[in-house]
């Protein structure tokens, strides 16, 4: 594997990865089946997200934009859904993000008159700490870590280099663009050429127009690299497959000038992260081809996958030491610890669990210890553990227990606990990793299958 080449013919290429550490393939099949059986309607979710995902009592550039009483909701989205589910496009609520926060009573909408989802989205912007991290982590799709190889890898998957940087959700609405990190903190408030993303002179944009993007902010070149698109000009793409979403990313962004160089009404660069077919040349390009950013592993997207909120086995993350500086998790000083570390969430009964849905329990804290530290250790907190010499117990493809040892409270900036797939990937990386040649082998095996069928 000299020079990071993934060309066929290397020792070990063509072999299929036999080691199955998880039930990931079963969950991939179930996720695709659910998409076929039940299509979700997230248009209203996107509309509400665009209307409320704004800086509320935040520090920084946006600190003075909004300061409204918690007993009422300032409905910034001018397209209001009434109790019958009908949209009233004519009522005007508020003056926008840069307007005066003092409003008449007619501009206030009591919480009691709003649907549960509307209140939930509003409350999400007001949450802090662990609850805010949990809520905002559900607004982005979260890839599972690749712990076994998908079937039909060549036929059904795309691959792209994952940009190193800050993962964020970017929303353009009401003449402003806001980016938020997974933990809910505002990263930037700025004008952009995205739909309704700036108050450019002479440009009038309907208030119901907005855009929601999944991005990585790459600090060295001050660029937002777009990896997915959830909404465009108010149209929901959540239920569109990735193949179509990627087509829209390239075509629509180019049409608006959002990919142009920075200007007075477009503060940051936006670029679409290059996506390749998951064949050997595509894998080679994603793994070692020239890219304008530092890599942090590879992302694999199932071409049929909808945009799922939260963890999904239809988007996979894979790393090795050649394509990521953080192949193995590091400590706060950037060093790889001698033992694997995991972050788990403390439950009310003292058990500690992963971020999966449903969560996987890996152990429990001694009740005596919890009682002694009742002021400091509370349910919902994220705790840091090391995995000892006895490792993980894996049953039916899932970790069921682990030899974990408590180390302390996790970094407060974390968005959530580790997923079981991340724990399995990091564990395998220290013992029997899933290598690049294994991935090449799966692709070449698919080629051999095609040859047999054509014969």
Short mmCIF file of C-alpha atoms in Angstrom, two decimals:
data_model
loop_
_atom_site.label_atom_id
_atom_site.label_comp_id
_atom_site.label_asym_id
_atom_site.label_seq_id
_atom_site.Cartn_x
_atom_site.Cartn_y
_atom_site.Cartn_z
CA UNK A 1 0.00 0.00 0.00
CA UNK A 2 2.93 2.30 -0.76
CA UNK A 3 1.97 5.91 -1.33
CA UNK A 4 -1.62 5.23 -0.38
CA UNK A 5 -2.42 3.49 -3.67
CA UNK A 6 -5.62 1.49 -3.91
CA UNK A 7 -4.99 -0.03 -7.30
CA UNK A 8 -5.91 -3.68 -7.74
CA UNK A 9 -3.37 -6.48 -7.80
CA UNK A 10 -1.77 -5.68 -4.46
CA UNK A 11 -1.31 -8.52 -2.02
CA UNK A 12 -4.59 -9.16 -0.34
CA UNK A 13 -6.67 -7.22 -2.87
CA UNK A 14 -9.66 -9.12 -4.18
CA UNK A 15 -10.28 -10.81 -0.85
CA UNK A 16 -13.58 -10.17 0.85
CA UNK A 17 -13.58 -8.90 4.41
CA UNK A 18 -14.86 -11.90 6.36
CA UNK A 19 -14.76 -10.46 9.87
CA UNK A 20 -18.25 -9.31 10.83
CA UNK A 21 -18.21 -7.26 14.02
CA UNK A 22 -21.74 -5.89 13.97
CA UNK A 23 -25.27 -6.20 12.69
CA UNK A 24 -24.68 -3.17 10.48
CA UNK A 25 -25.75 -4.87 7.25
CA UNK A 26 -29.03 -5.98 8.81
CA UNK A 27 -29.72 -2.41 9.91
CA UNK A 28 -28.86 -1.11 6.45
CA UNK A 29 -31.43 -3.45 4.93
CA UNK A 30 -34.04 -2.41 7.50
CA UNK A 31 -33.35 1.28 6.92
CA UNK A 32 -33.89 0.92 3.17
CA UNK A 33 -37.03 -1.12 3.76
CA UNK A 34 -38.46 1.58 6.02
CA UNK A 35 -37.82 4.17 3.33
CA UNK A 36 -39.85 2.16 0.84
CA UNK A 37 -42.70 1.36 3.22
CA UNK A 38 -43.14 4.76 4.80
CA UNK A 39 -42.07 8.05 3.25
CA UNK A 40 -41.66 10.82 5.81
CA UNK A 41 -42.94 14.34 5.20
CA UNK A 42 -40.34 16.73 6.63
CA UNK A 43 -41.32 19.81 4.67
CA UNK A 44 -42.97 21.40 7.70
CA UNK A 45 -40.05 20.34 9.90
CA UNK A 46 -37.69 22.16 7.54
CA UNK A 47 -39.89 25.27 7.45
CA UNK A 48 -39.99 25.44 11.24
CA UNK A 49 -36.28 24.75 11.51
CA UNK A 50 -35.56 27.66 9.18
CA UNK A 51 -37.81 29.94 11.23
CA UNK A 52 -36.40 29.13 14.65
CA UNK A 53 -32.79 28.08 14.09
CA UNK A 54 -31.59 31.58 14.87
CA UNK A 55 -29.37 32.99 17.58
CA UNK A 56 -31.41 33.33 20.77
CA UNK A 57 -29.51 34.99 23.63
CA UNK A 58 -26.18 33.91 22.18
CA UNK A 59 -22.83 35.57 22.71
CA UNK A 60 -20.80 36.82 19.79
CA UNK A 61 -21.85 38.65 16.64
CA UNK A 62 -25.53 37.85 17.17
CA UNK A 63 -25.83 38.67 20.85
CA UNK A 64 -28.22 41.59 20.47
CA UNK A 65 -30.43 40.28 17.71
CA UNK A 66 -33.23 38.61 19.71
CA UNK A 67 -34.31 39.02 23.30
CA UNK A 68 -37.94 37.99 23.69
CA UNK A 69 -39.93 36.88 26.72
CA UNK A 70 -39.91 33.11 27.19
CA UNK A 71 -43.70 33.01 27.64
CA UNK A 72 -44.31 33.93 24.01
CA UNK A 73 -42.82 33.01 20.67
CA UNK A 74 -41.74 35.48 18.03
CA UNK A 75 -42.80 33.76 14.84
CA UNK A 76 -40.18 34.96 12.38
CA UNK A 77 -41.43 32.70 9.62
CA UNK A 78 -44.12 34.69 7.84
CA UNK A 79 -45.75 31.55 6.49
CA UNK A 80 -47.74 30.49 9.54
CA UNK A 81 -49.46 27.14 9.85
CA UNK A 82 -52.80 27.37 11.61
CA UNK A 83 -54.56 24.70 13.69
CA UNK A 84 -56.03 23.11 10.57
CA UNK A 85 -52.64 22.73 8.94
CA UNK A 86 -53.30 25.55 6.46
CA UNK A 87 -50.64 28.11 5.61
CA UNK A 88 -51.40 31.82 6.02
CA UNK A 89 -48.92 33.61 3.76
CA UNK A 90 -50.24 37.12 4.53
CA UNK A 91 -49.72 37.65 8.24
CA UNK A 92 -46.53 39.45 9.22
CA UNK A 93 -44.81 38.52 12.47
CA UNK A 94 -41.79 40.50 13.61
CA UNK A 95 -39.36 42.66 11.71
CA UNK A 96 -36.60 40.18 10.94
CA UNK A 97 -33.36 39.29 12.64
CA UNK A 98 -31.91 42.78 12.50
CA UNK A 99 -35.14 44.56 13.43
CA UNK A 100 -36.46 45.85 16.70
CA UNK A 101 -37.38 43.09 19.15
CA UNK A 102 -40.17 45.16 20.67
CA UNK A 103 -43.43 43.94 19.13
CA UNK A 104 -47.12 44.59 19.53
CA UNK A 105 -49.38 41.95 21.03
CA UNK A 106 -50.65 41.05 17.56
CA UNK A 107 -47.10 40.06 16.66
CA UNK A 108 -46.95 37.54 19.51
CA UNK A 109 -48.26 34.01 19.29
CA UNK A 110 -48.87 32.25 22.64
CA UNK A 111 -47.28 28.84 23.01
CA UNK A 112 -50.67 27.30 23.74
CA UNK A 113 -51.77 28.02 20.16
CA UNK A 114 -48.82 26.23 18.61
CA UNK A 115 -48.43 22.59 17.70
CA UNK A 116 -46.16 20.30 19.71
CA UNK A 117 -43.54 20.22 16.97
CA UNK A 118 -43.48 24.02 16.67
CA UNK A 119 -42.96 24.39 20.41
CA UNK A 120 -40.35 21.62 20.32
CA UNK A 121 -38.33 23.38 17.65
CA UNK A 122 -38.55 26.69 19.45
CA UNK A 123 -37.59 25.13 22.75
CA UNK A 124 -34.68 23.47 21.00
CA UNK A 125 -33.12 26.85 20.30
CA UNK A 126 -33.47 27.81 23.97
CA UNK A 127 -32.00 24.65 25.47
CA UNK A 128 -28.56 24.66 27.02
CA UNK A 129 -25.99 22.14 28.12
CA UNK A 130 -26.66 18.44 27.66
CA UNK A 131 -30.25 18.97 26.49
CA UNK A 132 -29.14 21.40 23.78
CA UNK A 133 -26.43 18.99 22.62
CA UNK A 134 -28.94 16.17 22.40
CA UNK A 135 -31.50 18.24 20.49
CA UNK A 136 -29.13 19.71 17.94
CA UNK A 137 -27.43 16.37 17.34
CA UNK A 138 -30.79 15.20 15.99
CA UNK A 139 -30.90 17.90 13.30
CA UNK A 140 -28.03 16.38 11.30
CA UNK A 141 -27.57 12.95 9.84
CA UNK A 142 -24.83 11.14 11.76
CA UNK A 143 -22.83 8.48 9.95
CA UNK A 144 -22.16 5.15 11.55
CA UNK A 145 -18.57 3.99 11.50
CA UNK A 146 -17.85 1.28 8.95
CA UNK A 147 -17.32 -1.95 10.89
CA UNK A 148 -18.34 -4.33 8.13
CA UNK A 149 -18.46 -3.96 4.36
CA UNK A 150 -21.78 -3.27 2.64
CA UNK A 151 -22.97 -5.65 -0.02
CA UNK A 152 -23.15 -4.12 -3.53
CA UNK A 153 -20.57 -1.56 -2.48
CA UNK A 154 -19.71 -0.66 -6.07
CA UNK A 155 -23.28 -0.55 -7.35
CA UNK A 156 -25.10 1.25 -4.51
CA UNK A 157 -22.60 3.57 -2.88
CA UNK A 158 -20.71 6.81 -3.42
CA UNK A 159 -17.49 7.83 -1.68
CA UNK A 160 -16.05 11.23 -0.79
CA UNK A 161 -13.14 12.61 1.19
CA UNK A 162 -14.44 13.98 4.46
CA UNK A 163 -13.15 17.54 5.05
CA UNK A 164 -11.46 18.11 8.39
CA UNK A 165 -13.15 20.85 10.36
CA UNK A 166 -16.28 21.83 12.27
CA UNK A 167 -19.44 19.94 11.32
CA UNK A 168 -22.38 22.33 11.23
CA UNK A 169 -25.88 22.96 9.94
CA UNK A 170 -26.16 26.11 7.79
CA UNK A 171 -29.53 27.86 7.44
CA UNK A 172 -30.18 30.87 5.21
CA UNK A 173 -33.45 32.64 5.98
CA UNK A 174 -34.85 36.16 6.54
CA UNK A 175 -31.87 37.82 4.91
CA UNK A 176 -29.23 36.23 7.14
CA UNK A 177 -27.22 33.02 7.18
CA UNK A 178 -26.52 31.18 10.44
CA UNK A 179 -24.27 28.19 11.04
CA UNK A 180 -24.59 26.10 14.20
CA UNK A 181 -22.33 23.39 15.51
CA UNK A 182 -23.66 20.03 16.62
CA UNK A 183 -23.70 21.21 20.23
CA UNK A 184 -26.07 24.05 19.32
CA UNK A 185 -23.54 26.86 19.60
CA UNK A 186 -23.66 29.53 16.89
CA UNK A 187 -20.52 29.38 14.78
CA UNK A 188 -21.15 32.29 12.39
CA UNK A 189 -23.88 34.80 11.49
CA UNK A 190 -23.16 36.27 8.08
CA UNK A 191 -24.57 37.32 4.71
CA UNK A 192 -24.38 34.80 1.88
CA UNK A 193 -25.56 34.29 -1.69
CA UNK A 194 -27.67 31.34 -0.55
CA UNK A 195 -31.45 31.76 -0.99
CA UNK A 196 -32.62 34.57 1.34
CA UNK A 197 -29.17 34.54 2.92
CA UNK A 198 -28.45 38.28 2.80
CA UNK A 199 -30.15 41.67 2.58
CA UNK A 200 -28.60 42.62 -0.73
CA UNK A 201 -29.73 46.00 -2.05
CA UNK A 202 -32.53 45.75 -4.57
CA UNK A 203 -33.07 42.04 -3.99
CA UNK A 204 -36.54 41.07 -2.74
CA UNK A 205 -36.89 37.43 -1.60
CA UNK A 206 -40.13 35.81 -0.41
CA UNK A 207 -40.07 35.24 3.34
CA UNK A 208 -40.85 31.53 2.95
CA UNK A 209 -37.66 31.01 0.94
CA UNK A 210 -34.85 29.35 2.88
CA UNK A 211 -32.01 26.88 2.49
CA UNK A 212 -30.62 24.22 4.85
CA UNK A 213 -27.20 22.66 4.22
CA UNK A 214 -25.02 20.06 5.92
CA UNK A 215 -21.48 21.45 5.91
CA UNK A 216 -18.00 21.27 7.34
CA UNK A 217 -16.27 24.57 8.06
CA UNK A 218 -12.59 24.29 7.12
CA UNK A 219 -10.74 26.99 9.03
CA UNK A 220 -7.44 27.12 7.07
CA UNK A 221 -9.19 28.46 3.95
CA UNK A 222 -12.31 29.84 5.72
CA UNK A 223 -14.55 27.72 3.50
CA UNK A 224 -17.80 25.83 4.07
CA UNK A 225 -17.58 22.49 2.29
CA UNK A 226 -21.07 21.21 1.55
CA UNK A 227 -21.60 17.48 1.99
CA UNK A 228 -25.41 17.40 1.76
CA UNK A 229 -28.47 19.54 1.12
CA UNK A 230 -31.74 19.22 3.06
CA UNK A 231 -33.76 22.14 1.67
CA UNK A 232 -33.45 24.52 -1.24
CA UNK A 233 -35.59 27.65 -1.73
CA UNK A 234 -38.09 26.22 0.72
CA UNK A 235 -38.36 22.83 -1.02
CA UNK A 236 -37.66 19.83 1.17
CA UNK A 237 -35.09 17.29 -0.03
CA UNK A 238 -35.20 15.11 3.09
CA UNK A 239 -37.13 12.38 1.27
CA UNK A 240 -35.03 12.53 -1.90
CA UNK A 241 -32.26 10.01 -2.39
CA UNK A 242 -28.64 11.10 -2.11
CA UNK A 243 -28.10 10.78 -5.85
CA UNK A 244 -30.73 13.46 -6.48
CA UNK A 245 -29.62 15.65 -3.58
CA UNK A 246 -26.06 15.69 -4.92
CA UNK A 247 -27.34 16.67 -8.38
CA UNK A 248 -29.23 19.60 -6.86
CA UNK A 249 -26.23 20.64 -4.78
CA UNK A 250 -24.12 21.09 -7.87
CA UNK A 251 -26.71 22.60 -10.20
CA UNK A 252 -28.63 24.92 -7.86
CA UNK A 253 -25.66 26.30 -5.96
CA UNK A 254 -23.95 27.20 -9.22
CA UNK A 255 -27.09 28.97 -10.48
CA UNK A 256 -27.29 31.32 -7.47
CA UNK A 257 -23.66 32.33 -7.29
CA UNK A 258 -23.30 30.73 -3.86
CA UNK A 259 -20.05 29.14 -5.06
CA UNK A 260 -18.59 32.53 -5.96
CA UNK A 261 -15.71 34.24 -4.19
CA UNK A 262 -16.47 36.20 -1.00
CA UNK A 263 -17.95 39.68 -1.32
CA UNK A 264 -19.87 42.25 0.72
CA UNK A 265 -23.03 40.12 0.52
CA UNK A 266 -21.26 36.74 0.57
CA UNK A 267 -18.78 36.59 3.45
CA UNK A 268 -17.52 32.98 3.22
CA UNK A 269 -16.64 30.62 0.42
CA UNK A 270 -18.92 27.65 -0.21
CA UNK A 271 -17.71 24.59 -2.11
CA UNK A 272 -19.33 21.23 -2.81
CA UNK A 273 -17.17 18.37 -1.55
CA UNK A 274 -16.34 16.15 -4.56
CA UNK A 275 -18.24 12.85 -4.68
CA UNK A 276 -17.12 9.75 -6.62
CA UNK A 277 -18.59 6.46 -7.72
CA UNK A 278 -17.46 3.76 -5.32
CA UNK A 279 -15.29 1.87 -7.80
CA UNK A 280 -11.52 1.49 -7.56
CA UNK A 281 -10.70 4.75 -9.44
CA UNK A 282 -13.28 6.65 -7.37
CA UNK A 283 -11.92 5.21 -4.12
CA UNK A 284 -8.40 6.15 -5.25
CA UNK A 285 -9.46 9.74 -5.94
CA UNK A 286 -11.26 10.12 -2.62
CA UNK A 287 -8.45 8.48 -0.66
CA UNK A 288 -5.35 10.08 -2.14
CA UNK A 289 -6.38 12.41 -4.97
CA UNK A 290 -5.81 16.18 -4.75
CA UNK A 291 -8.39 18.04 -2.64
CA UNK A 292 -8.32 21.66 -1.39
CA UNK A 293 -8.79 20.64 2.25
CA UNK A 294 -7.25 18.41 4.88
CA UNK A 295 -8.87 14.95 4.94
CA UNK A 296 -10.46 13.39 7.97
CA UNK A 297 -11.37 9.97 6.63
CA UNK A 298 -13.80 8.85 3.92
CA UNK A 299 -17.60 9.04 3.86
CA UNK A 300 -19.65 6.41 2.04
CA UNK A 301 -23.21 7.34 1.02
CA UNK A 302 -25.82 4.84 -0.11
CA UNK A 303 -27.24 6.30 -3.31
CA UNK A 304 -30.80 5.41 -2.25
CA UNK A 305 -30.54 6.93 1.24
CA UNK A 306 -32.90 9.71 2.32
CA UNK A 307 -31.63 12.39 4.67
CA UNK A 308 -32.16 10.79 8.08
CA UNK A 309 -32.06 12.81 11.29
CA UNK A 310 -29.62 11.15 13.70
CA UNK A 311 -27.57 7.98 13.31
CA UNK A 312 -27.98 6.05 10.07
CA UNK A 313 -26.22 2.94 8.70
CA UNK A 314 -26.78 4.30 5.15
CA UNK A 315 -23.92 6.79 5.62
CA UNK A 316 -20.64 5.32 6.81
CA UNK A 317 -17.38 6.83 8.05
CA UNK A 318 -14.05 5.05 7.60
CA UNK A 319 -10.53 6.13 8.51
CA UNK A 320 -6.96 4.96 8.51
CA UNK A 321 -3.70 6.63 9.47
CA UNK A 322 -3.01 7.80 5.90
CA UNK A 323 -6.24 9.75 5.36
CA UNK A 324 -6.90 11.08 8.86
CA UNK A 325 -4.85 12.70 11.56
CA UNK A 326 -7.38 11.34 14.04
CA UNK A 327 -7.55 7.70 13.02
CA UNK A 328 -7.42 6.70 16.68
CA UNK A 329 -9.14 8.90 19.24
CA UNK A 330 -6.80 11.24 21.09
CA UNK A 331 -6.88 12.76 24.55
CA UNK A 332 -7.21 16.47 25.33
CA UNK A 333 -3.52 16.98 24.52
CA UNK A 334 -3.79 15.34 21.11
CA UNK A 335 -2.01 12.14 22.13
CA UNK A 336 -3.28 8.60 21.52
CA UNK A 337 -3.89 7.07 24.98
CA UNK A 338 -2.58 3.55 25.69
CA UNK A 339 -6.14 2.30 26.26
CA UNK A 340 -9.20 3.01 24.17
CA UNK A 341 -11.41 5.72 25.63
CA UNK A 342 -15.19 5.92 25.22
CA UNK A 343 -17.80 8.49 26.16
CA UNK A 344 -21.12 7.21 27.48
CA UNK A 345 -24.29 8.82 28.80
CA UNK A 346 -25.31 8.33 32.44
CA UNK A 347 -28.88 7.11 32.92
CA UNK A 348 -31.15 7.58 35.92
CA UNK A 349 -30.64 3.98 37.05
CA UNK A 350 -26.85 4.33 37.01
CA UNK A 351 -26.26 2.51 33.72
CA UNK A 352 -24.08 4.09 31.04
CA UNK A 353 -25.20 3.86 27.42
CA UNK A 354 -24.25 4.73 23.86
CA UNK A 355 -25.97 7.27 21.59
CA UNK A 356 -27.73 4.59 19.55
CA UNK A 357 -31.52 4.39 19.24
CA UNK A 358 -32.27 2.32 21.22
CA UNK A 359 -29.15 2.90 23.32
CA UNK A 360 -26.73 0.07 24.06
CA UNK A 361 -25.86 -0.40 27.75
CA UNK A 362 -22.18 -1.13 28.33
CA UNK A 363 -22.06 -1.08 32.11
CA UNK A 364 -23.26 0.65 35.25
CA UNK A 365 -21.82 2.96 37.87
CA UNK A 366 -21.73 1.72 41.50
CA UNK A 367 -24.68 3.20 43.38
CA UNK A 368 -22.49 4.03 46.37
CA UNK A 369 -20.14 6.03 44.17
CA UNK A 370 -23.08 7.89 42.60
CA UNK A 371 -24.48 8.74 46.02
CA UNK A 372 -21.13 10.06 47.15
CA UNK A 373 -20.94 12.29 44.06
CA UNK A 374 -24.61 13.15 43.71
CA UNK A 375 -23.81 16.86 43.33
CA UNK A 376 -21.51 16.25 40.39
CA UNK A 377 -22.87 13.21 38.55
CA UNK A 378 -26.41 13.60 37.30
CA UNK A 379 -28.49 11.65 34.74
CA UNK A 380 -27.89 12.86 31.19
CA UNK A 381 -24.23 13.73 31.78
CA UNK A 382 -21.54 12.42 29.45
CA UNK A 383 -18.83 10.43 31.21
CA UNK A 384 -15.44 9.27 30.00
CA UNK A 385 -14.20 5.69 30.43
CA UNK A 386 -11.28 3.54 29.33
CA UNK A 387 -11.68 -0.02 28.06
CA UNK A 388 -9.54 -2.41 30.09
CA UNK A 389 -7.73 -5.58 29.16
CA UNK A 390 -10.87 -7.74 29.02
CA UNK A 391 -12.15 -5.65 26.12
CA UNK A 392 -15.68 -5.92 24.70
CA UNK A 393 -18.21 -8.73 24.81
CA UNK A 394 -19.96 -8.89 21.42
CA UNK A 395 -23.15 -10.90 20.98
CA UNK A 396 -25.12 -11.05 17.70
CA UNK A 397 -23.01 -8.28 16.26
CA UNK A 398 -23.54 -5.87 19.17
CA UNK A 399 -21.40 -4.97 22.19
CA UNK A 400 -23.29 -6.09 25.28
CA UNK A 401 -20.77 -5.40 28.03
CA UNK A 402 -17.34 -3.84 28.27
CA UNK A 403 -14.48 -3.77 30.73
CA UNK A 404 -14.87 -0.03 31.32
CA UNK A 405 -13.15 2.10 33.96
CA UNK A 406 -14.42 5.55 34.95
CA UNK A 407 -12.05 8.44 34.20
CA UNK A 408 -14.16 11.57 34.70
CA UNK A 409 -16.72 13.87 33.11
CA UNK A 410 -16.43 14.30 29.34
CA UNK A 411 -15.73 17.59 27.61
CA UNK A 412 -18.80 19.81 27.91
CA UNK A 413 -18.53 20.77 24.23
CA UNK A 414 -19.32 17.24 23.09
CA UNK A 415 -22.59 16.80 21.25
CA UNK A 416 -23.34 13.31 22.56
CA UNK A 417 -22.11 9.91 23.64
CA UNK A 418 -20.20 7.57 21.34
CA UNK A 419 -22.21 5.25 19.12
CA UNK A 420 -21.70 1.51 19.31
CA UNK A 421 -20.30 1.53 15.75
CA UNK A 422 -17.64 4.07 16.73
CA UNK A 423 -16.68 2.01 19.76
CA UNK A 424 -16.45 -1.12 17.61
CA UNK A 425 -14.44 0.68 14.91
CA UNK A 426 -11.96 2.11 17.40
CA UNK A 427 -11.68 -1.26 19.11
CA UNK A 428 -11.03 -3.02 15.81
CA UNK A 429 -8.54 -0.33 14.77
CA UNK A 430 -6.37 -1.30 17.73
CA UNK A 431 -6.58 -5.03 17.05
CA UNK A 432 -7.76 -6.18 13.59
CA UNK A 433 -8.67 -3.09 11.55
CA UNK A 434 -10.83 -2.93 8.47
CA UNK A 435 -8.24 -1.87 5.88
CA UNK A 436 -8.29 -0.09 2.56
CA UNK A 437 -7.43 -3.36 0.84
CA UNK A 438 -10.52 -4.94 2.36
CA UNK A 439 -12.62 -2.22 0.74
CA UNK A 440 -10.84 -2.71 -2.58
CA UNK A 441 -11.47 -6.43 -2.25
CA UNK A 442 -15.20 -5.87 -1.84
CA UNK A 443 -15.27 -3.66 -4.94
CA UNK A 444 -13.28 -6.15 -7.01
CA UNK A 445 -15.50 -9.00 -5.86
CA UNK A 446 -18.43 -7.02 -7.20
CA UNK A 447 -16.61 -6.72 -10.52
CA UNK A 448 -16.11 -10.49 -10.60
CA UNK A 449 -19.83 -10.99 -9.91
CA UNK A 450 -20.70 -8.71 -12.81
CA UNK A 451 -18.40 -10.69 -15.09
CA UNK A 452 -20.03 -13.98 -14.09
CA UNK A 453 -23.53 -12.60 -14.70
CA UNK A 454 -22.58 -11.20 -18.11
CA UNK A 455 -21.04 -14.53 -19.10
#
